[in-house]
Amino acid sequence: MKIKKIAIWIVLCAFLSSAQAQRHLPLTYLPPVPVSVQGTDEASLSLNGIWNFRTDQSATAAINVPGEWEMQGYHVAPGEKAIYDKEFTLPASWVDKRVVVRFDAVSSHAIVKVNGIMIGEHEGGFVAFHMDLTSAIRPGKNILTVEVRANTISDILGCVSQYAAHTVGGILRKVTLFALPQVYIADLNVNSTFDNQYKHAKLDLSTQIVNHTRSAQYAGLRYTLKDKDGKVVFEKNISEKSLKALESKQLDIRIAVDKPNHWTAETPYLYELTTELMNDRHMIQRNVQKVGFREIKVAGNQLLINGKPIKLKGVNRHSIHPLLGRASDPELDRKDAALFLAANLNYIRTSHYPPSEEFLQAADELGLYVESESALNWIQHHASPIWQHWDYQDPKFLPLMIQANRENVMTNKKHPSVILWSLGNESRWSKLWEEVNRTVKILDKSRLTGFHDQTWGGFNNAGSKADIANYHYPGINGPAITDTASRPTLFGEYAHLSTYNRRELLTDPGIRDLFNAPMLSFFDSIYVHKANLGGAVWSGIDDTFHLPDGRIVGYGPWGPLDGWRRTKPEYYGIKKAYSPIRVSNIKRTKDGIICTIQNRYDFRSLEDVKIVALVDGKEIQLTSTIKPHETGDILIPQANNADTVEIIFTDPRGFEIEHELFTDKKPVKEVYAYKPLSLKEDSAFIYITQGDIDYSISKTYGVITRVRKNKELILTKGPSLAIIAANTEDGGKPNVAGETYQNNIYPLKHYPLYTLFAKNVSVENMKDSILVNLDLSYQQGEGKQQFIFTKDGLLKVRYEMEYLKSDIPVYQYGLMMELPLTFDELTWHREGPFSYYPQNHIGRNKGFAKLNANNVYEAEAYGKPLAADWKDDANTLGSNDFRSTKANIISAELKRHTQSKVKVISNGRQASRSWKQDEHIQWLIADYTNNGSEPFYGSPHSNDRLTLRKGDKIKGSLLLKID
């Protein structure tokens, strides 16, 4: 092991030294791809598709671009180069043009050649770079070659492959070949500012023009701005200027725009800007891009967009798909943006590298604020072991740190959705970061910088000077701490979803539903503290990679979306927490139902929102004029005598933002048929008959050993006391900061407490009931249990216990029963924290689920989702829907095809959990349950955790009806 560590150290040092020696082309600009160039039939060509791929050790084979090589079954050793070749035909009309290739991402070091001639090299993944191929290009057929090495210095500084638990290597994003005139647009900066009333605006345009000829040239610019309907807002010209041979010149213009529509995440209005490069009054290049009128400022400790304070409601997003890995897919990028928008998000942090152009285009159009993060991660953080050997303040890292941030800015600055530049993730501030921050502020004065450290406390708090303060994983008191902050404070990661209690999650998916109510209260606290800018839930999408060799690696299932983009239970909880509508104070009046509405939009009045009430199914259109950040009442007419009333709010962009259901319908009190009781005893058992039901109770152990209905077996054990210990096992491996996710883990088995013997057994035959009282000795303590059999067919069970062993953290406790495997249909009625749930949510207030156990013995199925809905995925314990805890039950019942059923009648304070185990159905009715044992949880998600200590007492009850 020591030799292995030394070898790794030598290799990493070699990467560092070579990084300084390599001939990098500094990315001072990134030419925008034109839509047309004078004299060409088409200005650009996509080079996506099949390329040739080989290494020095392997034969040539086909590979998809974009794509990771390892996700396509190719292994390349660290330090080994992978060689990509693509033949293309140069369009005849490009012969006298400059020919440029743009790579949107290559991980992590690329040498670019054309026809065997080296053009240049680039270090760093997840950012775009270009190479001018003109000197080596020839008419007709050409060969573009890219020599790629992974695990180089940029990968190490970003922990890219370490984080993904496999080598992230290859051409990860699109490749575009394009033509430019010999005098061309090299760069364009667009910035908008408003007057003090935010009514009129100025559009600042700075265009860099390069004369690549060896003679003086003249060039001018023509700008045309159109609104979304194609109407011309302005046409402006910059007269032709002289450019010397090989000269670069910046041309600036400020244009007044009257009453432009604002771009915000709620109102993502985009204009189209056409920039035409003119020579001798002829257009020689035309570029088109979207423009949003959006201004960012800080006022005290609040962030303002277009003069108004905003609250960021977000998640962190990795670029991830189980089969594609970190490679981008345009359809998936847009789908992600749409899914997050539909969950009431307005903000995405692109952890821990910049996003694709296609994702930002979707964010621009749909309306999402984006924090674009550079690919620098865990510098001087315990999660990256290399910093045990390297000095994080060594200035030799500075050029690489600046390059990663500069290229982030140059690649993504044209998108109005980008409001923050994140300099890096969970790293320790130093003078190097100060210089990085200064550089970014020079490159882009229109946006703010962030740095993901800890702005208070002793851990990783070294005095960041970024514009936005940051804190990861606060508790419920975190928002209040921001009140005295001098800067806006962002919770860059918070409300971590359950991930590392892997066996517990595999056993009980209901833990995911139990995330939701605390999430709502957490964001309510964030909302009321003005200096708390908001936060990004960790994380957005499950981070698992299904490698071609059959392994599944990565951090694991930490997203409200799984890798296949199915919604998981937390998705709806986040949607409720981030909803711009809060409904409260529902009251019936003679005119209908009045409810109080809080409008949490930052910019939208409810005049823009579609509001519909369903009164006993009849649709009624409602309106409201409640302004942003204000509260008012809405009357739902014709609803004063309705049994059920729903109120549904729909954003102007077409997605439902809030849905509440009210009902005053009183449940019909169930009348139970008379069931005669009889009692028999012998030396070993108590036999009780309750109509057509018979029970056998062991006098030795004090437990019910059999329940039958008309001689048909109903229960084989229980109800007996069970204490389910909390379990933080991740399957035997640490998380990927140390190693990787394990798929070959197994669910937990749970059993009732082992009863040593019953010390005292007494039976009382009452007028309307039979009472059986038991004093029990368990391995873990002493207890009492009472069975009450009533003539209306009910069985009441009460228990209490004094715990007498060593401390134990508890997940659940209550009474557990065992039923034949044929009891495979579950129905329930509960009072969940939300009045309305989607019908595919495991936490819905009323539901039906089938066992549908599946012989899946891993944490997740390989290569494809098991079912269309996440709730229908199943393992050996049953479907997610069947085996998940249903908290706050009013009733729950298990039934089999013969119509025999066992029903639990409750009061909204108990939980039901059923699963297959040992070829039986196990059923726990828990008097105590919590949100699970995720070690990343803080308050409020960790609230109400329980540790049983010696001398502690627990008690509870159960009301059972067998039909």
Short mmCIF file of C-alpha atoms in Angstrom, two decimals, residues 127-550:
data_model
loop_
_atom_site.label_atom_id
_atom_site.label_comp_id
_atom_site.label_asym_id
_atom_site.label_seq_id
_atom_site.Cartn_x
_atom_site.Cartn_y
_atom_site.Cartn_z
CA VAL A 127 -15.28 24.70 -20.64
CA ALA A 128 -15.27 25.62 -24.31
CA PHE A 129 -12.10 26.38 -26.23
CA HIS A 130 -11.28 27.00 -29.88
CA MET A 131 -8.42 26.32 -32.25
CA ASP A 132 -7.75 28.11 -35.53
CA LEU A 133 -7.03 25.36 -38.07
CA THR A 134 -6.46 27.60 -41.08
CA SER A 135 -2.71 27.10 -41.38
CA ALA A 136 -3.04 23.31 -41.67
CA ILE A 137 -6.33 22.94 -43.50
CA ARG A 138 -6.57 21.89 -47.13
CA PRO A 139 -9.36 21.73 -49.71
CA GLY A 140 -11.47 18.59 -49.67
CA LYS A 141 -10.78 15.83 -47.14
CA ASN A 142 -9.11 16.61 -43.81
CA ILE A 143 -8.37 14.65 -40.66
CA LEU A 144 -8.98 16.27 -37.28
CA THR A 145 -7.11 14.51 -34.48
CA VAL A 146 -7.52 15.07 -30.77
CA GLU A 147 -5.13 13.41 -28.34
CA VAL A 148 -6.81 13.30 -24.96
CA ARG A 149 -5.39 12.51 -21.56
CA ALA A 150 -7.54 12.25 -18.46
CA ASN A 151 -6.54 12.53 -14.80
CA THR A 152 -4.31 15.53 -15.55
CA ILE A 153 -3.85 18.52 -13.27
CA SER A 154 -7.22 20.14 -14.02
CA ASP A 155 -8.97 16.85 -13.23
CA ILE A 156 -7.07 16.65 -9.95
CA LEU A 157 -7.81 20.25 -8.95
CA GLY A 158 -11.47 19.65 -9.76
CA CYS A 159 -11.57 16.15 -8.22
CA VAL A 160 -13.52 15.26 -11.35
CA SER A 161 -12.65 11.57 -11.70
CA GLN A 162 -12.30 11.03 -7.97
CA TYR A 163 -15.79 12.41 -7.48
CA ALA A 164 -17.32 10.26 -10.23
CA ALA A 165 -15.51 7.13 -8.97
CA HIS A 166 -14.26 6.40 -12.49
CA THR A 167 -12.04 8.14 -15.02
CA VAL A 168 -13.98 10.96 -16.66
CA GLY A 169 -12.20 11.13 -19.99
CA GLY A 170 -13.14 12.08 -23.51
CA ILE A 171 -14.83 14.68 -25.67
CA LEU A 172 -17.77 15.36 -23.37
CA ARG A 173 -19.67 18.05 -25.24
CA LYS A 174 -20.35 19.10 -28.81
CA VAL A 175 -17.72 19.85 -31.44
CA THR A 176 -18.37 22.58 -34.02
CA LEU A 177 -16.38 23.50 -37.10
CA PHE A 178 -17.04 26.99 -38.42
CA ALA A 179 -15.82 29.57 -40.86
CA LEU A 180 -14.84 33.16 -40.16
CA PRO A 181 -13.92 35.97 -42.52
CA GLN A 182 -10.33 37.17 -42.37
CA VAL A 183 -11.64 40.13 -40.39
CA TYR A 184 -14.00 38.70 -37.81
CA ILE A 185 -15.88 39.16 -34.55
CA ALA A 186 -13.74 37.65 -31.82
CA ASP A 187 -15.88 38.52 -28.81
CA LEU A 188 -19.06 40.32 -27.79
CA ASN A 189 -19.97 41.55 -24.34
CA VAL A 190 -23.57 42.55 -23.64
CA ASN A 191 -24.62 44.32 -20.46
CA SER A 192 -27.84 46.06 -19.53
CA THR A 193 -28.44 48.71 -16.87
CA PHE A 194 -31.59 50.51 -15.80
CA ASP A 195 -32.52 53.98 -14.63
CA ASN A 196 -33.44 54.52 -10.99
CA GLN A 197 -37.07 53.63 -11.65
CA TYR A 198 -36.15 50.48 -13.58
CA LYS A 199 -38.29 51.70 -16.44
CA HIS A 200 -35.79 52.55 -19.18
CA ALA A 201 -32.51 50.80 -19.91
CA LYS A 202 -29.14 51.16 -21.50
CA LEU A 203 -27.61 48.33 -23.49
CA ASP A 204 -23.82 48.35 -23.53
CA LEU A 205 -22.27 46.42 -26.40
CA SER A 206 -18.52 45.81 -26.59
CA THR A 207 -17.38 43.95 -29.68
CA GLN A 208 -13.85 42.74 -30.28
CA ILE A 209 -12.84 42.70 -33.95
CA VAL A 210 -9.68 41.01 -35.23
CA ASN A 211 -7.97 41.73 -38.51
CA HIS A 212 -6.13 38.51 -39.33
CA THR A 213 -4.72 39.81 -42.60
CA ARG A 214 -1.35 41.41 -43.24
CA SER A 215 -2.86 44.61 -44.60
CA ALA A 216 -5.01 47.37 -43.16
CA GLN A 217 -8.77 46.74 -43.29
CA TYR A 218 -11.95 48.63 -42.53
CA ALA A 219 -14.76 47.21 -40.42
CA GLY A 220 -17.95 48.51 -38.87
CA LEU A 221 -20.90 47.04 -36.99
CA ARG A 222 -24.64 47.00 -37.36
CA TYR A 223 -26.78 45.96 -34.39
CA THR A 224 -30.45 45.01 -34.64
CA LEU A 225 -32.55 44.19 -31.58
CA LYS A 226 -35.92 42.48 -32.01
CA ASP A 227 -38.54 41.57 -29.45
CA LYS A 228 -39.95 38.04 -29.13
CA ASP A 229 -42.57 38.82 -31.80
CA GLY A 230 -39.92 39.87 -34.30
CA LYS A 231 -40.60 43.60 -34.02
CA VAL A 232 -37.49 45.75 -34.42
CA VAL A 233 -36.64 47.64 -31.23
CA PHE A 234 -33.59 49.39 -32.64
CA GLU A 235 -31.03 49.36 -35.43
CA LYS A 236 -27.72 51.00 -34.62
CA ASN A 237 -24.48 51.31 -36.53
CA ILE A 238 -20.86 51.85 -35.66
CA SER A 239 -19.15 53.37 -38.66
CA GLU A 240 -16.29 51.50 -40.25
CA LYS A 241 -12.96 51.86 -38.49
CA SER A 242 -9.49 51.20 -39.75
CA LEU A 243 -7.67 48.15 -38.38
CA LYS A 244 -3.97 47.70 -38.95
CA ALA A 245 -2.58 44.37 -40.07
CA LEU A 246 -3.08 41.71 -37.35
CA GLU A 247 -4.70 44.32 -35.10
CA SER A 248 -7.49 43.64 -32.61
CA LYS A 249 -9.82 46.50 -31.76
CA GLN A 250 -12.75 46.86 -29.35
CA LEU A 251 -15.74 48.88 -30.53
CA ASP A 252 -18.14 50.09 -27.84
CA ILE A 253 -21.62 51.52 -28.03
CA ARG A 254 -24.29 52.38 -25.47
CA ILE A 255 -27.87 52.25 -26.73
CA ALA A 256 -30.90 53.62 -24.90
CA VAL A 257 -33.92 51.30 -24.85
CA ASP A 258 -37.31 52.61 -23.75
CA LYS A 259 -39.37 50.44 -21.44
CA PRO A 260 -37.83 47.06 -22.23
CA ASN A 261 -39.39 43.92 -20.86
CA HIS A 262 -37.34 42.68 -17.93
CA TRP A 263 -35.60 39.31 -17.77
CA THR A 264 -36.03 37.59 -14.41
CA ALA A 265 -36.44 33.94 -13.53
CA GLU A 266 -40.19 34.63 -13.21
CA THR A 267 -40.44 36.71 -16.40
CA PRO A 268 -37.74 35.33 -18.73
CA TYR A 269 -38.30 37.73 -21.61
CA LEU A 270 -35.66 37.36 -24.31
CA TYR A 271 -34.84 39.72 -27.15
CA GLU A 272 -32.84 38.71 -30.21
CA LEU A 273 -29.69 40.66 -30.95
CA THR A 274 -28.18 40.43 -34.42
CA THR A 275 -24.62 41.70 -34.80
CA GLU A 276 -23.36 42.21 -38.33
CA LEU A 277 -19.76 42.92 -39.21
CA MET A 278 -19.60 45.32 -42.14
CA ASN A 279 -16.81 45.84 -44.68
CA ASP A 280 -17.26 48.36 -47.45
CA ARG A 281 -20.95 48.45 -46.50
CA HIS A 282 -21.30 44.70 -47.08
CA MET A 283 -22.14 42.22 -44.36
CA ILE A 284 -19.24 39.80 -43.97
CA GLN A 285 -20.33 38.08 -40.72
CA ARG A 286 -23.63 37.79 -38.89
CA ASN A 287 -24.03 36.59 -35.30
CA VAL A 288 -27.29 36.14 -33.41
CA GLN A 289 -27.81 35.73 -29.69
CA LYS A 290 -30.53 36.10 -27.08
CA VAL A 291 -30.44 39.09 -24.76
CA GLY A 292 -32.23 39.67 -21.49
CA PHE A 293 -32.54 43.03 -19.74
CA ARG A 294 -31.33 42.11 -16.29
CA GLU A 295 -29.28 44.05 -13.73
CA ILE A 296 -27.65 42.60 -10.62
CA LYS A 297 -26.80 44.65 -7.55
CA VAL A 298 -26.12 44.19 -3.87
CA ALA A 299 -27.83 46.51 -1.39
CA GLY A 300 -26.47 45.90 2.09
CA ASN A 301 -26.89 42.19 2.70
CA GLN A 302 -29.48 41.58 -0.01
CA LEU A 303 -29.10 40.67 -3.67
CA LEU A 304 -31.28 42.64 -6.07
CA ILE A 305 -32.38 41.69 -9.56
CA ASN A 306 -33.71 44.70 -11.45
CA GLY A 307 -33.97 46.61 -8.20
CA LYS A 308 -35.91 44.02 -6.19
CA PRO A 309 -34.63 41.57 -3.59
CA ILE A 310 -34.89 37.94 -4.60
CA LYS A 311 -34.85 34.63 -2.80
CA LEU A 312 -32.99 31.78 -4.48
CA LYS A 313 -34.87 28.48 -4.38
CA GLY A 314 -32.61 25.87 -5.83
CA VAL A 315 -30.81 22.59 -6.06
CA ASN A 316 -27.32 21.57 -7.06
CA ARG A 317 -27.04 19.92 -10.45
CA HIS A 318 -24.43 17.57 -11.80
CA SER A 319 -24.34 16.68 -15.47
CA ILE A 320 -25.24 13.01 -15.08
CA HIS A 321 -27.00 10.12 -16.75
CA PRO A 322 -26.55 6.46 -15.72
CA LEU A 323 -25.48 5.44 -19.23
CA LEU A 324 -23.86 8.66 -20.49
CA GLY A 325 -21.99 9.72 -17.37
CA ARG A 326 -20.82 13.34 -17.43
CA ALA A 327 -21.30 13.72 -21.19
CA SER A 328 -23.95 16.24 -22.17
CA ASP A 329 -27.15 15.52 -24.04
CA PRO A 330 -29.15 18.56 -25.26
CA GLU A 331 -32.55 16.92 -24.78
CA LEU A 332 -31.61 15.87 -21.26
CA ASP A 333 -30.28 19.33 -20.42
CA ARG A 334 -33.56 20.93 -21.41
CA LYS A 335 -35.59 18.24 -19.67
CA ASP A 336 -33.68 18.89 -16.44
CA ALA A 337 -34.40 22.61 -16.63
CA ALA A 338 -38.10 21.95 -17.25
CA LEU A 339 -38.37 19.42 -14.41
CA PHE A 340 -36.66 21.75 -11.96
CA LEU A 341 -38.83 24.66 -13.05
CA ALA A 342 -41.95 22.54 -12.52
CA ALA A 343 -40.72 21.89 -8.96
CA ASN A 344 -40.94 25.66 -8.31
CA LEU A 345 -37.18 26.14 -8.45
CA ASN A 346 -35.75 29.42 -9.67
CA TYR A 347 -32.03 28.64 -9.18
CA ILE A 348 -29.47 26.02 -10.14
CA ARG A 349 -25.93 25.77 -8.84
CA THR A 350 -23.89 23.85 -11.41
CA SER A 351 -21.82 21.73 -9.06
CA HIS A 352 -18.87 21.36 -9.48
CA TYR A 353 -18.04 22.59 -12.98
CA PRO A 354 -19.62 24.86 -15.59
CA PRO A 355 -22.79 23.70 -17.37
CA SER A 356 -23.37 23.04 -21.05
CA GLU A 357 -24.50 25.76 -23.43
CA GLU A 358 -27.74 23.85 -24.01
CA PHE A 359 -28.60 23.85 -20.31
CA LEU A 360 -28.02 27.60 -20.10
CA GLN A 361 -30.12 28.19 -23.21
CA ALA A 362 -32.96 26.35 -21.49
CA ALA A 363 -32.42 28.35 -18.30
CA ASP A 364 -32.52 31.59 -20.31
CA GLU A 365 -35.76 30.62 -22.04
CA LEU A 366 -37.63 28.90 -19.21
CA GLY A 367 -36.49 31.14 -16.35
CA LEU A 368 -33.83 29.86 -13.95
CA TYR A 369 -31.06 31.76 -12.20
CA VAL A 370 -27.75 29.94 -12.56
CA GLU A 371 -24.60 29.95 -10.48
CA SER A 372 -21.93 28.76 -12.88
CA GLU A 373 -19.17 27.08 -10.91
CA SER A 374 -15.60 26.65 -12.06
CA ALA A 375 -14.12 23.16 -12.01
CA LEU A 376 -12.09 23.69 -8.82
CA ASN A 377 -13.08 21.50 -5.90
CA TRP A 378 -11.89 20.63 -2.39
CA ILE A 379 -8.64 22.59 -2.49
CA GLN A 380 -7.24 22.10 1.02
CA HIS A 381 -10.22 19.97 2.04
CA HIS A 382 -10.02 16.59 3.74
CA ALA A 383 -12.12 15.02 0.97
CA SER A 384 -9.18 15.44 -1.44
CA PRO A 385 -6.18 13.55 -0.02
CA ILE A 386 -3.66 15.17 -2.38
CA TRP A 387 -3.62 18.28 -0.16
CA GLN A 388 -1.86 16.25 2.51
CA HIS A 389 1.15 16.56 0.16
CA TRP A 390 0.57 19.82 -1.71
CA ASP A 391 0.57 23.38 -0.40
CA TYR A 392 -2.73 25.03 -1.28
CA GLN A 393 -1.04 28.46 -1.11
CA ASP A 394 1.68 27.57 -3.62
CA PRO A 395 1.54 30.24 -6.38
CA LYS A 396 2.22 27.66 -9.09
CA PHE A 397 -1.47 26.73 -8.82
CA LEU A 398 -2.61 30.28 -9.53
CA PRO A 399 -2.45 30.17 -13.36
CA LEU A 400 -4.56 27.02 -13.38
CA MET A 401 -7.07 28.49 -10.94
CA ILE A 402 -7.35 31.69 -12.97
CA GLN A 403 -7.68 29.75 -16.21
CA ALA A 404 -10.52 27.60 -14.86
CA ASN A 405 -12.43 30.71 -13.81
CA ARG A 406 -11.58 32.81 -16.85
CA GLU A 407 -12.80 30.11 -19.21
CA ASN A 408 -15.97 29.69 -17.17
CA VAL A 409 -16.67 33.39 -17.67
CA MET A 410 -15.74 33.46 -21.35
CA THR A 411 -17.83 30.38 -22.12
CA ASN A 412 -21.01 31.38 -20.31
CA LYS A 413 -21.10 35.17 -20.01
CA LYS A 414 -23.65 35.69 -22.80
CA HIS A 415 -26.46 34.03 -20.82
CA PRO A 416 -28.77 36.28 -18.76
CA SER A 417 -29.61 33.30 -16.55
CA VAL A 418 -26.07 33.33 -15.13
CA ILE A 419 -26.07 35.70 -12.17
CA LEU A 420 -23.22 34.29 -10.06
CA TRP A 421 -19.72 33.06 -10.77
CA SER A 422 -18.69 30.44 -8.24
CA LEU A 423 -14.91 30.51 -7.93
CA GLY A 424 -14.74 27.00 -6.48
CA ASN A 425 -16.27 24.47 -4.14
CA GLU A 426 -15.52 23.74 -0.48
CA SER A 427 -11.99 25.07 -0.62
CA ARG A 428 -9.91 27.14 1.78
CA TRP A 429 -9.61 30.84 1.00
CA SER A 430 -6.11 32.19 0.38
CA LYS A 431 -4.30 34.99 -1.42
CA LEU A 432 -4.54 32.86 -4.55
CA TRP A 433 -8.32 32.97 -4.36
CA GLU A 434 -8.16 36.73 -3.78
CA GLU A 435 -6.35 37.05 -7.09
CA VAL A 436 -8.86 34.74 -8.80
CA ASN A 437 -11.72 36.84 -7.44
CA ARG A 438 -10.05 40.06 -8.63
CA THR A 439 -9.55 38.59 -12.10
CA VAL A 440 -13.16 37.49 -12.44
CA LYS A 441 -14.39 40.92 -11.31
CA ILE A 442 -12.26 42.52 -14.04
CA LEU A 443 -13.54 40.10 -16.67
CA ASP A 444 -17.18 40.64 -15.75
CA LYS A 445 -18.26 43.66 -13.74
CA SER A 446 -21.95 42.91 -14.27
CA ARG A 447 -22.17 39.79 -12.13
CA LEU A 448 -21.30 38.73 -8.60
CA THR A 449 -18.80 36.21 -7.31
CA GLY A 450 -19.32 33.46 -4.78
CA PHE A 451 -16.99 31.07 -3.01
CA HIS A 452 -18.22 27.93 -1.32
CA ASP A 453 -16.58 27.87 2.08
CA GLN A 454 -18.08 28.40 5.55
CA THR A 455 -18.77 32.02 6.44
CA TRP A 456 -19.03 31.30 10.16
CA GLY A 457 -17.58 28.76 12.58
CA GLY A 458 -14.14 27.24 12.83
CA PHE A 459 -14.24 24.83 9.89
CA ASN A 460 -13.08 26.03 6.45
CA ASN A 461 -13.61 29.68 7.36
CA ALA A 462 -10.61 31.70 6.20
CA GLY A 463 -12.24 35.01 5.39
CA SER A 464 -13.54 34.83 1.82
CA LYS A 465 -13.79 38.19 0.03
CA ALA A 466 -16.28 37.05 -2.62
CA ASP A 467 -19.41 39.15 -3.11
CA ILE A 468 -21.68 36.45 -1.68
CA ALA A 469 -21.07 34.76 1.66
CA ASN A 470 -21.66 31.04 1.81
CA TYR A 471 -22.44 28.29 4.27
CA HIS A 472 -22.97 24.59 3.67
CA TYR A 473 -25.33 22.45 5.76
CA PRO A 474 -26.73 24.85 8.33
CA GLY A 475 -29.34 23.77 10.82
CA ILE A 476 -32.71 25.39 11.28
CA ASN A 477 -31.05 28.25 13.19
CA GLY A 478 -28.81 29.08 10.24
CA PRO A 479 -31.17 31.58 8.57
CA ALA A 480 -31.33 33.72 11.73
CA ILE A 481 -27.53 33.84 11.95
CA THR A 482 -27.46 35.66 8.60
CA ASP A 483 -29.36 38.65 10.02
CA THR A 484 -26.14 40.36 11.10
CA ALA A 485 -24.13 39.44 8.01
CA SER A 486 -22.56 42.22 5.96
CA ARG A 487 -23.06 40.31 2.70
CA PRO A 488 -25.94 38.28 1.28
CA THR A 489 -25.53 34.74 2.58
CA LEU A 490 -26.25 31.74 0.40
CA PHE A 491 -26.67 28.20 1.65
CA GLY A 492 -24.84 26.69 -1.31
CA GLU A 493 -25.65 23.20 -0.06
CA TYR A 494 -28.36 22.44 2.46
CA ALA A 495 -31.11 19.94 3.29
CA HIS A 496 -28.98 17.01 2.09
CA LEU A 497 -31.25 14.18 0.97
CA SER A 498 -30.84 10.79 2.62
CA THR A 499 -28.02 8.99 0.83
CA TYR A 500 -25.47 7.32 3.08
CA ASN A 501 -27.87 5.35 5.28
CA ARG A 502 -27.99 3.07 2.27
CA ARG A 503 -29.37 -0.14 3.82
CA GLU A 504 -32.00 1.79 5.74
CA LEU A 505 -33.17 3.46 2.50
CA LEU A 506 -33.16 0.15 0.68
CA THR A 507 -35.34 -1.31 3.41
CA ASP A 508 -37.75 1.59 3.86
CA PRO A 509 -38.16 4.08 0.99
CA GLY A 510 -40.66 5.95 3.20
CA ILE A 511 -37.67 7.80 4.65
CA ARG A 512 -37.72 9.82 1.44
CA ASP A 513 -41.28 10.98 2.08
CA LEU A 514 -40.39 11.89 5.66
CA PHE A 515 -37.86 14.41 4.27
CA ASN A 516 -40.66 16.65 3.03
CA ALA A 517 -42.35 18.24 6.05
CA PRO A 518 -39.02 19.42 7.57
CA MET A 519 -38.03 20.76 4.15
CA LEU A 520 -41.09 23.00 4.18
CA SER A 521 -40.33 24.39 7.64
CA PHE A 522 -36.66 24.87 6.74
CA PHE A 523 -37.40 27.02 3.72
CA ASP A 524 -40.08 28.95 5.61
CA SER A 525 -37.27 30.03 7.95
CA ILE A 526 -35.01 30.97 5.03
CA TYR A 527 -37.82 32.99 3.48
CA VAL A 528 -38.35 35.32 6.43
CA HIS A 529 -34.67 36.21 6.97
CA LYS A 530 -33.83 38.91 4.44
CA ALA A 531 -30.05 38.47 4.39
CA ASN A 532 -30.43 34.77 3.69
CA LEU A 533 -30.26 34.81 -0.10
CA GLY A 534 -31.67 31.29 -0.29
CA GLY A 535 -30.12 27.94 -0.89
CA ALA A 536 -29.53 24.91 -3.06
CA VAL A 537 -30.70 21.53 -1.81
CA TRP A 538 -28.10 18.80 -2.10
CA SER A 539 -28.56 17.45 -4.60
CA GLY A 540 -30.65 17.53 -7.78
CA ILE A 541 -30.17 14.20 -9.55
CA ASP A 542 -28.95 10.78 -8.41
CA ASP A 543 -25.23 10.51 -9.13
CA THR A 544 -24.72 6.91 -10.24
CA PHE A 545 -22.84 5.61 -13.27
CA HIS A 546 -23.79 2.26 -14.80
CA LEU A 547 -20.44 1.18 -16.18
CA PRO A 548 -20.35 -1.22 -19.13
CA ASP A 549 -18.67 -3.91 -17.00
CA GLY A 550 -21.80 -4.15 -14.84
#
